[in-house]
PDB file of C-alpha atoms in Angstrom:
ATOM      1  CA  UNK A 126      12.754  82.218 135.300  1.00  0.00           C
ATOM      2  CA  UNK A 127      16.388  82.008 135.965  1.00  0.00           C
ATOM      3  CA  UNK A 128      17.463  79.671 138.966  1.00  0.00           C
ATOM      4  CA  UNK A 129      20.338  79.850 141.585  1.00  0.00           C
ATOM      5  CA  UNK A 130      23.208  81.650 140.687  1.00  0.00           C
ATOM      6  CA  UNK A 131      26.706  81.161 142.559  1.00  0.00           C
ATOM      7  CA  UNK A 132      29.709  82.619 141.797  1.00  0.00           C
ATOM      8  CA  UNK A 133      32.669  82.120 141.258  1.00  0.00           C
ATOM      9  CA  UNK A 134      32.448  78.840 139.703  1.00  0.00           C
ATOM     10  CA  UNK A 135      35.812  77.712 140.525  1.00  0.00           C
ATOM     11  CA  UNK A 136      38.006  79.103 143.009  1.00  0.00           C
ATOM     12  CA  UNK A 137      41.477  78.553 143.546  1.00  0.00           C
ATOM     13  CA  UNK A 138      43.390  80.082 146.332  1.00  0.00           C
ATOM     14  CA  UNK A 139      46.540  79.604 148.834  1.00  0.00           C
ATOM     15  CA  UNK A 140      46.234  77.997 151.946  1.00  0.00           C
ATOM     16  CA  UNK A 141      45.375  80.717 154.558  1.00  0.00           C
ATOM     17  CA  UNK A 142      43.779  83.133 152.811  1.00  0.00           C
ATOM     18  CA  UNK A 143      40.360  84.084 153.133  1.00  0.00           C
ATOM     19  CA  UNK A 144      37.439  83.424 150.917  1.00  0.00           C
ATOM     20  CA  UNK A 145      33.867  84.479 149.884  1.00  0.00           C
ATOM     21  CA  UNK A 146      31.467  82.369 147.913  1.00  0.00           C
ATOM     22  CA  UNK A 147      28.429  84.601 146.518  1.00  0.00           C
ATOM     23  CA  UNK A 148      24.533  82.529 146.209  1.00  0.00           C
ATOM     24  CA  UNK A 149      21.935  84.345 144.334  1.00  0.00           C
ATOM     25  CA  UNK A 150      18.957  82.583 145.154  1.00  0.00           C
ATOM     26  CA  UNK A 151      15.923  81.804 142.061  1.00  0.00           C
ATOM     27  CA  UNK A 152      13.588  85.226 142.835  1.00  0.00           C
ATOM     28  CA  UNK A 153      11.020  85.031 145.975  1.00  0.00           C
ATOM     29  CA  UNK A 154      12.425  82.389 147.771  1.00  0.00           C
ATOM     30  CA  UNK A 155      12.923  83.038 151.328  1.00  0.00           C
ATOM     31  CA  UNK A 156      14.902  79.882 152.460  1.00  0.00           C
ATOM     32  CA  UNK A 157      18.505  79.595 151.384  1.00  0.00           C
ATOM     33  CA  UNK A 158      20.707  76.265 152.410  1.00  0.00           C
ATOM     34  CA  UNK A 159      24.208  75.908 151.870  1.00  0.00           C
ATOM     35  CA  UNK A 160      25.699  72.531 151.593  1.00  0.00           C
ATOM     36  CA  UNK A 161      29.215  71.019 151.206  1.00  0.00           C
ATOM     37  CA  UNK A 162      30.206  68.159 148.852  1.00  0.00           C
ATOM     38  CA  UNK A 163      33.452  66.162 148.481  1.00  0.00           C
ATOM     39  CA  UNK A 164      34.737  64.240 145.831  1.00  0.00           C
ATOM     40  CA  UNK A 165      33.007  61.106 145.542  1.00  0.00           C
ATOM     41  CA  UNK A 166      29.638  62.131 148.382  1.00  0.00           C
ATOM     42  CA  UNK A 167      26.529  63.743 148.093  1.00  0.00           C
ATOM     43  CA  UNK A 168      26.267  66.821 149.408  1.00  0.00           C
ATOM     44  CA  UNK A 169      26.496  67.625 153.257  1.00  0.00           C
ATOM     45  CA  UNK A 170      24.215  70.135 154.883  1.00  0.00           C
ATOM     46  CA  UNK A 171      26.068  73.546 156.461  1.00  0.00           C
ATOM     47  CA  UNK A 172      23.410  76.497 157.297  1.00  0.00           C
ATOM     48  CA  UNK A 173      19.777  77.564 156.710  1.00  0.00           C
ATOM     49  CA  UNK A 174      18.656  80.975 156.539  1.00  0.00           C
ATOM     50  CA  UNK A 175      14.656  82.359 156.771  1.00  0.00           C
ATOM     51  CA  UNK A 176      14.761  85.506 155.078  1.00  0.00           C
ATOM     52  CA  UNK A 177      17.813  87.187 156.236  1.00  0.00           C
ATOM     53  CA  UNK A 178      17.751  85.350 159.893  1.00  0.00           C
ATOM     54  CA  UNK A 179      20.418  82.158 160.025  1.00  0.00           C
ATOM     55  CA  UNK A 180      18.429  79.742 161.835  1.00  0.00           C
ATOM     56  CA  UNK A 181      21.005  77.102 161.748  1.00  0.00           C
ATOM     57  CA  UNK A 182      24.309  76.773 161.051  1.00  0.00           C
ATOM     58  CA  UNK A 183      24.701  73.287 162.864  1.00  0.00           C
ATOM     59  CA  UNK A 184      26.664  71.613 159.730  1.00  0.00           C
ATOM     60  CA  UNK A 185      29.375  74.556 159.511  1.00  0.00           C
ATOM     61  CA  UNK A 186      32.531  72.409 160.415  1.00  0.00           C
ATOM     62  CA  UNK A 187      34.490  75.241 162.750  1.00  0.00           C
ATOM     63  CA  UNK A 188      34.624  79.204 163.192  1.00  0.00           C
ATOM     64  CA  UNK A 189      36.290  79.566 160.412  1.00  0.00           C
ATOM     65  CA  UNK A 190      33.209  79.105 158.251  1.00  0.00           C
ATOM     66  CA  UNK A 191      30.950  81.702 158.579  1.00  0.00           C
ATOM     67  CA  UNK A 192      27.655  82.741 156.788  1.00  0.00           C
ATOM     68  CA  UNK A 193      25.257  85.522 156.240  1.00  0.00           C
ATOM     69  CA  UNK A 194      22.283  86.904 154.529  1.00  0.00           C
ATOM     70  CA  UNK A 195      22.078  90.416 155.294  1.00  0.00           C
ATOM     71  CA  UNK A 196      19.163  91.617 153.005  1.00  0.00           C
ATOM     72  CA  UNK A 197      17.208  87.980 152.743  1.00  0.00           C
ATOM     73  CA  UNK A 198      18.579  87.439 148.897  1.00  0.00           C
ATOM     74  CA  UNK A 199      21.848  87.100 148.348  1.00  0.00           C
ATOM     75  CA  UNK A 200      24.106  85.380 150.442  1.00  0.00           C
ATOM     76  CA  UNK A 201      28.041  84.951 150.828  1.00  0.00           C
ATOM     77  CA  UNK A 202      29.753  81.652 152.540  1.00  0.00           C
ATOM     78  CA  UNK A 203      32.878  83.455 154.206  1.00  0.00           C
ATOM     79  CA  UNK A 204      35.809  80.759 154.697  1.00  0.00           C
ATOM     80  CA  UNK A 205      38.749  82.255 156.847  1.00  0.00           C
ATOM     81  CA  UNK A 206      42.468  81.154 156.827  1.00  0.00           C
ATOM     82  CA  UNK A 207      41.663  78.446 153.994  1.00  0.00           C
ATOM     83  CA  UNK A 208      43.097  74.938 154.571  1.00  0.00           C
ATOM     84  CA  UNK A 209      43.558  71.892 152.133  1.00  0.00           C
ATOM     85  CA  UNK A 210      40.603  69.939 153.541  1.00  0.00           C
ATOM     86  CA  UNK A 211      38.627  72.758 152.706  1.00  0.00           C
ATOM     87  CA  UNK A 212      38.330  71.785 149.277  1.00  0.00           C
ATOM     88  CA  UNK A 213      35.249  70.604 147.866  1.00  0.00           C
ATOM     89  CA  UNK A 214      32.211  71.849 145.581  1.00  0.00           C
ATOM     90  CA  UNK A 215      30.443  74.345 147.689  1.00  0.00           C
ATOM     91  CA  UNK A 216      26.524  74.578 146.622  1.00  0.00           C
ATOM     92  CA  UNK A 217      23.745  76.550 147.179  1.00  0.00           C
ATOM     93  CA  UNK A 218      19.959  75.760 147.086  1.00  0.00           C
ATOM     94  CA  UNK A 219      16.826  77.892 147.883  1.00  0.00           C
ATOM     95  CA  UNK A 220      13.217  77.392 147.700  1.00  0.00           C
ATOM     96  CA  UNK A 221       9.495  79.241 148.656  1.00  0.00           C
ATOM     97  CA  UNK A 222      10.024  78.098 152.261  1.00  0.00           C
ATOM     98  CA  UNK A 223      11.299  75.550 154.660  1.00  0.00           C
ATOM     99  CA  UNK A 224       8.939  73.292 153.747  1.00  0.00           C
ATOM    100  CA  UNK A 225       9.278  72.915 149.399  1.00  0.00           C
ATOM    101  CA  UNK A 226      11.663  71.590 147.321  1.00  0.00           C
ATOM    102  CA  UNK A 227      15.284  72.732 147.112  1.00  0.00           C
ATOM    103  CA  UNK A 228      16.359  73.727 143.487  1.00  0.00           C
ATOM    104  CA  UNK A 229      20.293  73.684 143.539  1.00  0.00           C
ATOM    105  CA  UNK A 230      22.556  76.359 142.048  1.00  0.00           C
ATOM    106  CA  UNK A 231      25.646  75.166 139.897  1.00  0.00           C
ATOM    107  CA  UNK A 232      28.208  75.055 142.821  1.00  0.00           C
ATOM    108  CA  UNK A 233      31.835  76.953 143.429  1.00  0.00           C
ATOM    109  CA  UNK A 234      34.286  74.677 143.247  1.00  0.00           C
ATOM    110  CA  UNK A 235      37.445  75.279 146.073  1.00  0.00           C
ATOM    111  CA  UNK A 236      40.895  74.276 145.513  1.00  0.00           C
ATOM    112  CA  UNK A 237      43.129  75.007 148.387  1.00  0.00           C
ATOM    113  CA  UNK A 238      46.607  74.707 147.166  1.00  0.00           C
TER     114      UNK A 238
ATOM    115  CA  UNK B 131      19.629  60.101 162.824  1.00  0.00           C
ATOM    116  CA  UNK B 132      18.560  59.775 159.320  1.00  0.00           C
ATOM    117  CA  UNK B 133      21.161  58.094 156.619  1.00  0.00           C
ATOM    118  CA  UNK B 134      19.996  57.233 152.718  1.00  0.00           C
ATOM    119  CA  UNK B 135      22.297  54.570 151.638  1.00  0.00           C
ATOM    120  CA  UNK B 136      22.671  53.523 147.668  1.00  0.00           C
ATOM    121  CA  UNK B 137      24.855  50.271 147.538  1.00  0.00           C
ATOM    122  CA  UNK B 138      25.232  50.491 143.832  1.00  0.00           C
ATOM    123  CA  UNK B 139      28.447  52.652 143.430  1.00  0.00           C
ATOM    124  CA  UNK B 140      28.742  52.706 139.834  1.00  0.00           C
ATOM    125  CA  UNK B 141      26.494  50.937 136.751  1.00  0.00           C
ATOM    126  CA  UNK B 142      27.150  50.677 133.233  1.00  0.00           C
ATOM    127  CA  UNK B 143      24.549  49.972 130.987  1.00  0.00           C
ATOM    128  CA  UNK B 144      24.438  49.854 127.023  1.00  0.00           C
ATOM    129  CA  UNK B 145      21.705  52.220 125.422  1.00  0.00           C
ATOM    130  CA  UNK B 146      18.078  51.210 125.125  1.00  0.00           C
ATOM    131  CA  UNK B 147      18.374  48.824 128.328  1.00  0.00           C
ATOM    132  CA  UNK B 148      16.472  49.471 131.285  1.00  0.00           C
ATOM    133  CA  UNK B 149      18.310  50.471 134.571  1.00  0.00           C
ATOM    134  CA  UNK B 150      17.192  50.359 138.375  1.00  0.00           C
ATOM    135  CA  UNK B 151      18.873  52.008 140.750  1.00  0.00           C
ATOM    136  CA  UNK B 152      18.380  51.497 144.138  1.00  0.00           C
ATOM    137  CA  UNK B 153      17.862  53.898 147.444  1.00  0.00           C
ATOM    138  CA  UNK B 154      17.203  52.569 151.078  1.00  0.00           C
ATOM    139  CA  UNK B 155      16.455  54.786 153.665  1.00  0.00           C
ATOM    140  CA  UNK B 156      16.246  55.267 157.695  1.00  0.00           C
ATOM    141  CA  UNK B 157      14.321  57.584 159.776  1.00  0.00           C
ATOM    142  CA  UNK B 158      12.399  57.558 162.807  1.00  0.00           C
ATOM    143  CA  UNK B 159      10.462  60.447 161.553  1.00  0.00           C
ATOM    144  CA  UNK B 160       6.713  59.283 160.912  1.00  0.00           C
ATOM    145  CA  UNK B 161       6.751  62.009 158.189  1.00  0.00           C
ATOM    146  CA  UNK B 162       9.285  62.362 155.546  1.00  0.00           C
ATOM    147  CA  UNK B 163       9.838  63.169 151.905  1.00  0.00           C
ATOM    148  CA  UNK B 164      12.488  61.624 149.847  1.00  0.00           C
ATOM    149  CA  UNK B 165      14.099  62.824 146.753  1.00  0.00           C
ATOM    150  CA  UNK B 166      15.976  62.097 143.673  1.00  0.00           C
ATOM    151  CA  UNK B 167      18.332  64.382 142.158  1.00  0.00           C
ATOM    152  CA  UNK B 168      20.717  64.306 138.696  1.00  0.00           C
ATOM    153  CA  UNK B 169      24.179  65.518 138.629  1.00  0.00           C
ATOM    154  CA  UNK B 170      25.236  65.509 135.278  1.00  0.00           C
ATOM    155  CA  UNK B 171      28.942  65.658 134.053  1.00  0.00           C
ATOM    156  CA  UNK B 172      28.266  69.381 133.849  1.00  0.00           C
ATOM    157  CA  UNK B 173      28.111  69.090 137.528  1.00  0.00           C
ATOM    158  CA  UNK B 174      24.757  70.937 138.193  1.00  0.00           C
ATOM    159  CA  UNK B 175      22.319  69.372 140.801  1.00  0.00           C
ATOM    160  CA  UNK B 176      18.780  68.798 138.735  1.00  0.00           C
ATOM    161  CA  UNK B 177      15.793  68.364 141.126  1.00  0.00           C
ATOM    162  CA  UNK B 178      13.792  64.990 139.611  1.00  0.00           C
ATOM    163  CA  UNK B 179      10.906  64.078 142.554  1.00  0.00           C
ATOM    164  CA  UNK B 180       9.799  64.725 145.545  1.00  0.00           C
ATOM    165  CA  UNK B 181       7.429  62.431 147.401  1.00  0.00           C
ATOM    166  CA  UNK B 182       5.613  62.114 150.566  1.00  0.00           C
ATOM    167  CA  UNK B 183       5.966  59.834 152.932  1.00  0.00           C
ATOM    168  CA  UNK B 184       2.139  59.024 153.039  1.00  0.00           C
ATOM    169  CA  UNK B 185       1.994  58.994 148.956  1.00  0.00           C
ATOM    170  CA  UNK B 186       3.006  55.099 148.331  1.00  0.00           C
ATOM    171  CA  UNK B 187       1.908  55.798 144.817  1.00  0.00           C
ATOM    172  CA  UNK B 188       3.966  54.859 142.293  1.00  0.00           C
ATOM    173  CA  UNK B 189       5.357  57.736 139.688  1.00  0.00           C
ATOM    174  CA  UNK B 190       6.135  57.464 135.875  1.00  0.00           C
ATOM    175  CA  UNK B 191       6.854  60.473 134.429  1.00  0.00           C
ATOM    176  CA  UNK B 192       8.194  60.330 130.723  1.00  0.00           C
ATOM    177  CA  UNK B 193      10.894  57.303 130.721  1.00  0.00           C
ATOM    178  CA  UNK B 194      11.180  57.997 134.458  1.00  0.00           C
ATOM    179  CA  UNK B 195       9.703  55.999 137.318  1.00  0.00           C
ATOM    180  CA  UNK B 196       9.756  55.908 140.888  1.00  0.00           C
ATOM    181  CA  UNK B 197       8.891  52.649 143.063  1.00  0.00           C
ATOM    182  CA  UNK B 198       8.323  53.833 146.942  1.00  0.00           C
ATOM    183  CA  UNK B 199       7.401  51.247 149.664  1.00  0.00           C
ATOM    184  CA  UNK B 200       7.549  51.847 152.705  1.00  0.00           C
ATOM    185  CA  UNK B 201       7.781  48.273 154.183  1.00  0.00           C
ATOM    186  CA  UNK B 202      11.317  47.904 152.430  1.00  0.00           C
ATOM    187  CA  UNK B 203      12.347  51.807 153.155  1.00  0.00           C
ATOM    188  CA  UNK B 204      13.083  51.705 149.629  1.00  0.00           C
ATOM    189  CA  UNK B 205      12.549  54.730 146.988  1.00  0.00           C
ATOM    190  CA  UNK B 206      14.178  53.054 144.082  1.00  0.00           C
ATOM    191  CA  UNK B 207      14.313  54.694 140.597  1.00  0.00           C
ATOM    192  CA  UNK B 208      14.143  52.776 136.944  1.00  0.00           C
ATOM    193  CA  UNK B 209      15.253  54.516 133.850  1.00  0.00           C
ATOM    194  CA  UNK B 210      13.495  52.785 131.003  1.00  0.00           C
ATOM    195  CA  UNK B 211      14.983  53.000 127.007  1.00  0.00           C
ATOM    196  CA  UNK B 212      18.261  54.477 128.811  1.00  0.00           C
ATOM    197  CA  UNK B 213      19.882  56.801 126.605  1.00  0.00           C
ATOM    198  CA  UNK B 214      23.390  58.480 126.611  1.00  0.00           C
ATOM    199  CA  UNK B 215      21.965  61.494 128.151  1.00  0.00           C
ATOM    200  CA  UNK B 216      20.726  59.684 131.562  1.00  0.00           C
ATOM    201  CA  UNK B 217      25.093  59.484 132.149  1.00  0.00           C
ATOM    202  CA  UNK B 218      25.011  61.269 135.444  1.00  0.00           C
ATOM    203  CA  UNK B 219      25.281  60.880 138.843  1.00  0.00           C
ATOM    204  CA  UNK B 220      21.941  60.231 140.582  1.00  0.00           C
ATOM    205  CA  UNK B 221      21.433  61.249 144.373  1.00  0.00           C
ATOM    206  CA  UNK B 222      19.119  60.054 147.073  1.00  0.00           C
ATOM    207  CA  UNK B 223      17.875  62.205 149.604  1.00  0.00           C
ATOM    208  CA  UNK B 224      15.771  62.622 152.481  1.00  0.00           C
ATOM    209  CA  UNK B 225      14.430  64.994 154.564  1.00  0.00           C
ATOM    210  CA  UNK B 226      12.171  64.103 158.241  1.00  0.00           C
ATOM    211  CA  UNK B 227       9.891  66.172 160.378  1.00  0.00           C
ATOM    212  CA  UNK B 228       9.935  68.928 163.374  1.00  0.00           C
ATOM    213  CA  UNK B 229      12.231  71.312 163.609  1.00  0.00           C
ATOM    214  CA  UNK B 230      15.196  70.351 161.110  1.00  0.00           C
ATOM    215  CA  UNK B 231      12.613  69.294 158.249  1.00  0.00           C
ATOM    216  CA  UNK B 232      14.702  71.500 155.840  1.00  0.00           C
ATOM    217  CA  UNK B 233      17.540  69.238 156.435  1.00  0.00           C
ATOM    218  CA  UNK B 234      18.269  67.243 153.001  1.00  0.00           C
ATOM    219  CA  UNK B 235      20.725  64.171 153.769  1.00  0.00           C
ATOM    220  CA  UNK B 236      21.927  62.269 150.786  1.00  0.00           C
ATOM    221  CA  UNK B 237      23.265  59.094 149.718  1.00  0.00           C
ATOM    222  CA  UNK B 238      26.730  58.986 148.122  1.00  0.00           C
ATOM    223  CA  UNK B 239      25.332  58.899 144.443  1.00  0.00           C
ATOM    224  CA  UNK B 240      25.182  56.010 141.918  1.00  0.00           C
ATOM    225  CA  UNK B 241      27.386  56.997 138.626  1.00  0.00           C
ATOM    226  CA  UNK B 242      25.516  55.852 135.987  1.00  0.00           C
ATOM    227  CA  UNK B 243      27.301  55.345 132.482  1.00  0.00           C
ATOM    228  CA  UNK B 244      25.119  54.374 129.204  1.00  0.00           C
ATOM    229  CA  UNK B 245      27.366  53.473 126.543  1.00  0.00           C
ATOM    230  CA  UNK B 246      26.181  53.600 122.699  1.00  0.00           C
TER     231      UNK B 246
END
């Protein structure tokens, strides 16, 4: 079956403007996770959804990183007024529940110019 | 607080030798599972293993194997016969119990390069 989709793959945009990172998740998966990884780390834990309800978004680094879920599949990380240290490979994972493994989608990677 | 650490930043091995690379973990959580995941130059994140914190059994899987004990906090991982397409980046992870189980923290990845 096919996995976790995210798109775009690579983003490149101007300090201060706004973006949206899309996550498909793989089909019948009800958690969704979105994580954060620099050049050079592993990846760094944002928000959680259950089904369409974000039960945390405790790794989000300020309000200008926002999240949702609205129908419990697809999701969009929303990134307002865009700053340098906002680059980084932005990835998605998903799995049955909170419980099972995560199964990764092929990131977006952010340039902030 | 949980943390993964993998001292080896980078290893370079030559094709056909056997490679072991190394994960040590903390948690106060009395059940965990830790993880290994691939991140070829492609840049995907591959899911390898999960195990249990209570499973102290040893894994093989293919050229793959896993050595977990528990008295070290060590979830090491040997590549046998290495071959030019185990080049990746190979992550550590764990995740504990209660409430923020889902939570995956990771090591900063050991770049592995098998030369020819």
């Amino acid at each position: 079956g096919a996995g976790v989709s995210q798109s775009p793959r690579y983003k490149v945009t101007k300090r201060g403007q706004d973006v949206a990172l899309r996550c498909d998740p793989i089909s019948g998966h009800v958690s969704l996770y979105w994580y954060r990884q620099a050049l050079g780390q592993g990846p760094e834990f944002l928000t959680y959804f259950n089904y369409e309800a974000q039960q945390d978004k405790s790794g989000l680094p300020n309000d200008r990183f926002s999240a949702e879920r609205p129908e419990g599949s697809i999701s969009t990380l929303t990134i307002q007024r865009t700053e340098q240290r906002d680059s980084a490979m932005y990835r998605c994972a998903s799995s049955r529940d909170h419980t099972d493994t995560q199964y990764f989608g092929p990131g977006t990677r952010l340039t902030v110019l | 607080a949980q943390k993964v650490t993998q001292a080896q930043t980078e290893i370079s091995v030559v094709e056909k030798e056997d490679v072991t690379l190394d994960c040590v973990y903390e948690t106060r959580d009395t059940t965990y599972y830790l993880f290994w995941y691939k991140q070829p130059p492609s840049g995907e994140l591959v899911f390898l293993i999960r195990r249990n914190s209570f499973d102290e059994q040893n894994e093989i899987s293919g050229r793959y194997s896993w050595n977990f004990q528990k008295s070290t906090s060590s979830f090491n991982f040997t590549i046998t016969a290495s071959q030019v397409v185990d080049s990746a980046v190979y992550f550590c992870a764990l995740s504990g119990s209660g409430g923020s189980n889902y939570k995956l923290t990771f090591g900063k990845g050991t770049l592995l390069t098998v030369n020819p």
